[in-house]
Each structure stands twice: as structure tokens, then as C-alpha cells.
């Protein structure tokens, strides 16, 4: 199974994410090649006519006022890709680099960039041969496109720099030789076409968003399990409650949780709580369960306000998805050469503000989830707030054992780290290139940072999930769980046992994090039907 890029149909985030993760074969639909060729032919005509076009008959960046004859085109393009390849730090992983390359192919296949078809075919062949250029992760402004990150791919296409191939790092020349691919010879505009776009940040955004969306979806099941583990009240999630505040995300979040809890025997109803409190008020209750002396008619905000907290997250994710897909399906370089109207335009399509702001919003959304999970962890571990659970979920030998006390050290630390990381990157503009690039997006940085925040979020969520399952067992086991949450509980118990002795939980948390970020989690997302729950 592979991905065919057809410019007449939008390429989706899911298609790129799957192809990048699975190493799928990528093709460009034959109908695209005619426009790609026409764009190049149009530019060739402009050059023959002596037109002055940026990056074609002029130099680039701070030297845009210098003329360059067509006879020096190859040298200029090679100098360009090597001069801007100044990134530093660890290399991006292979999946991320494939996502970046696919994103660039989608943009170039629109046929507005005047790259020669033969060089675009080389780019495509490199991807399909499993050659993955080494891209240092730090150093992109994300504004004249992701010049640095994309330049490493362009260099490998010309037989320079280095790349992963079959699990080892080799020179670009050797990688091409192994795959039987001729190196590209770049003419005017072609180096610029390869690097002057937002595909670097888009590639990272595609993978990060895809995983973040799946995590938020499964977090609704984790929420339902936490409601059960904390003996929470289900009525605040009823759809009729949320119809009077018609935010789309809030309605969807409440509906999902309510449906998921429809057959739970561990979550409680408001009427049950009211009846018990009435008995206590009348002085007739003689058997108040230990730990429930503070029984209240409503739960704390971290339970009761979940739809009002996750609702904005869902609405933000919808906007983020649209933004990423729009950018993915865009011509994002400069100049553009439009064969349908026979003109070339200088423009700013390479500017990454859309993705930068979208990734900042994703960082905020994920940190919101982290805050919520962190507060739930505290309720599980604090005996005075857990509706009858033992301190630190330590049922056996408390005091001699510490239970899950130590896990909160991690969640507090990681939550604080996420909060610090959520300071927006999209407003951190710095001027460069003799004030030519005088306002920049840092979209590549924003995308990398959102990816880091995602990983941190998963750890906190994983520990909440561990606490919820521990609490369920303390309350008598899985028999009282809803049909939805029981599937999740049983999967967790394949990874983490009930903890009746103190052990390091690091490996368990890492395994849970991998599960929550993996493909298998999608099988748990179907919410069972039940009750009158149309929102």
C-alpha cells in the first residue's frame, strides 16, 4: 500500500503520517507531471526573454540586488543549498525526515515551483529507495521556508552531505550509488524550489498532530476510567446539561464520556449521592465508609469540568488540523511560476506563521491536558480527596511501603516543564540577513517543541492511567467497570500489574507511553452506544 500524490485531491495528515511511519512507496499522479513541466517551460521562456527574477537571474537573500547570469545557475544553486545548511544538534529521526520529504513532494507536485521534472523524479526516487538525509534539528528560522533543514535533503540529491541507508550513515554519494540513482544537477530556481518552503515544519507538525489527536481521543476513555476509579458522579456529563452551552468540542467531549460510562457500576449518580447525604443529615447513617466522610453533592473541577476543559482542546485541534492540511497542500516557495496564467510572482508564501501559531496552539492544548491529568493524579494519591482510597494507592503495608507516592514527583516535574515550554514561539521574531528577513516565524522550532510537549504529556497521562487501574483494583476489580473502560483496563493490565509491592515504575511508564502513542490504541476508541445521548 502506498501514497499517490494527486494535486486534484487534498493530501491528508493521516496519509502523510502513515506513509512516513510505514515507509510506504510514494508516487506522483501522471496528471501532475504535465503542469510541472509547463511551469518549468514557462520559466525557461522568461530566462530567454531576459526577465529579472529572484533566485533565477539574481542572487538570493541579502544579495538579492546582485545579478547572476544564467550560465552561473548551477553554481549559484549549489552554493545556496550549502551556504544555508547551517543547522546543528542531533539528527531528526527517519520517520520525521520522511514526513518532511513527502510534504515537500506534495508542494512541488502542484506544478507552481518550476523545478525540472527530472530532478523532482530524483527527489522522489531518493525517498522510495529508503535514503533518509541527515537533518540536524536546530537552527531554522522557519520563514524563508525551512531553508536549513530542507537544504540537507537537497544536498543529498546532488550527491553531497550524508544520509541514513539500511540503518547506517553513509555519504550522499554512496547512498545514491547504492540505490542506482543519478545525482541531480541543479539549474536556476531548482535549489530554491527544494528549500524555500514550509515543508520542514509541516512534516513535524503532521506527525505530532496525528499522535496528539489520538492521545486526546483515548484520554476521554482514560477520563471515564478515572471517574470510576475516583467514584465520581456521571450526571455532569449528561448531554442535556451541555446543550445549554453549545460549544462543539464541549458537547462532543461530554457526550463521549457519558456514553462511555452508560453501563458503569463504579461511577455514581447524583441521586445516589443526594440520597446518602439526606440520610446523613437526618442522622440515620451508621455505616459511613472510611474515607467518604467528606462526601459531597458534586465532584472537584478536575472531574466535573472535564468537558469544559477538553472541549476547547478539541476545538483547537480542529483548527490545527485544517491549518496543517492547508499548508501541506500549498505552494509555499518564492517566486511562483503559474503556467495557467503565464506569469511569475514574487511573494511570501514561504513564511511559516500559520504552522508556528498552530504548533503554539497545540502546545497549549497538550499542556492543558497535562494540567488536568496532573490534578487527577493528586486526587488519586491524596487520601482526603479520593473518596475512600488509601493514601498513595498503597493498600498493602502502608508506611513500610510508599505505594505510588514517587510517581507524583515525575508528574509534577514534567507538568512544570510543559508549562515553561508553552511560551509561544510564534512571537519570538528576530531580524536576520541584513534586515532582509526582518520578521520570522520560528515555525520549525515551534513544531519541534510541540513534539517534546507531546512526549511529556504522554508520561503524565500514563501515570494517571496507572493510578486509575490501581484504584479500580482496590475498589474491587474490573467487574464494575463500563464495557468501554474495561477494554482499556485489561490492556493496561497486560503492561502493568496491580502493584502490591514497591518497584521502580519507569519501565512500566515507558511501555504505557509507547502504547498510548502507538497504532493499537485506535482500536479502543469506539465508544459503545447507550442511553439517550444525542448532543
mmCIF file with all atom_site columns, C-alpha atoms in Angstrom, residues 42-54 56-58 67-68 342-346:
data_model
loop_
_atom_site.group_PDB
_atom_site.id
_atom_site.type_symbol
_atom_site.label_atom_id
_atom_site.label_alt_id
_atom_site.label_comp_id
_atom_site.label_asym_id
_atom_site.label_entity_id
_atom_site.label_seq_id
_atom_site.pdbx_PDB_ins_code
_atom_site.Cartn_x
_atom_site.Cartn_y
_atom_site.Cartn_z
_atom_site.occupancy
_atom_site.B_iso_or_equiv
_atom_site.pdbx_formal_charge
_atom_site.auth_seq_id
_atom_site.auth_comp_id
_atom_site.auth_asym_id
_atom_site.auth_atom_id
_atom_site.pdbx_PDB_model_num
ATOM 1  C CA . UNK A 1 42  ? 7.361  28.984 -18.713 1.00 0.00 ? 42  UNK A CA 1
ATOM 2  C CA . UNK A 1 43  ? 10.342 29.909 -16.556 1.00 0.00 ? 43  UNK A CA 1
ATOM 3  C CA . UNK A 1 44  ? 12.753 28.889 -19.312 1.00 0.00 ? 44  UNK A CA 1
ATOM 4  C CA . UNK A 1 45  ? 10.943 31.307 -21.615 1.00 0.00 ? 45  UNK A CA 1
ATOM 5  C CA . UNK A 1 46  ? 11.253 34.114 -19.072 1.00 0.00 ? 46  UNK A CA 1
ATOM 6  C CA . UNK A 1 47  ? 15.001 33.499 -18.830 1.00 0.00 ? 47  UNK A CA 1
ATOM 7  C CA . UNK A 1 48  ? 15.339 33.529 -22.606 1.00 0.00 ? 48  UNK A CA 1
ATOM 8  C CA . UNK A 1 49  ? 13.499 36.850 -22.624 1.00 0.00 ? 49  UNK A CA 1
ATOM 9  C CA . UNK A 1 50  ? 15.969 38.349 -20.135 1.00 0.00 ? 50  UNK A CA 1
ATOM 10 C CA . UNK A 1 51  ? 13.445 38.738 -17.288 1.00 0.00 ? 51  UNK A CA 1
ATOM 11 C CA . UNK A 1 52  ? 14.794 39.692 -13.839 1.00 0.00 ? 52  UNK A CA 1
ATOM 12 C CA . UNK A 1 53  ? 13.509 37.050 -11.403 1.00 0.00 ? 53  UNK A CA 1
ATOM 13 C CA . UNK A 1 54  ? 14.685 36.448 -7.844  1.00 0.00 ? 54  UNK A CA 1
ATOM 14 C CA . UNK A 1 56  ? 16.877 32.867 -11.204 1.00 0.00 ? 56  UNK A CA 1
ATOM 15 C CA . UNK A 1 57  ? 18.730 35.798 -12.673 1.00 0.00 ? 57  UNK A CA 1
ATOM 16 C CA . UNK A 1 58  ? 19.529 37.383 -9.317  1.00 0.00 ? 58  UNK A CA 1
ATOM 17 C CA . UNK A 1 67  ? 22.580 39.918 -10.941 1.00 0.00 ? 67  UNK A CA 1
ATOM 18 C CA . UNK A 1 68  ? 23.652 36.374 -11.776 1.00 0.00 ? 68  UNK A CA 1
ATOM 19 C CA . UNK A 1 342 ? 1.607  32.565 -17.815 1.00 0.00 ? 342 UNK A CA 1
ATOM 20 C CA . UNK A 1 343 ? 3.086  34.698 -15.057 1.00 0.00 ? 343 UNK A CA 1
ATOM 21 C CA . UNK A 1 344 ? 5.661  34.569 -12.285 1.00 0.00 ? 344 UNK A CA 1
ATOM 22 C CA . UNK A 1 345 ? 5.094  36.287 -8.947  1.00 0.00 ? 345 UNK A CA 1
ATOM 23 C CA . UNK A 1 346 ? 7.396  37.254 -6.128  1.00 0.00 ? 346 UNK A CA 1
#
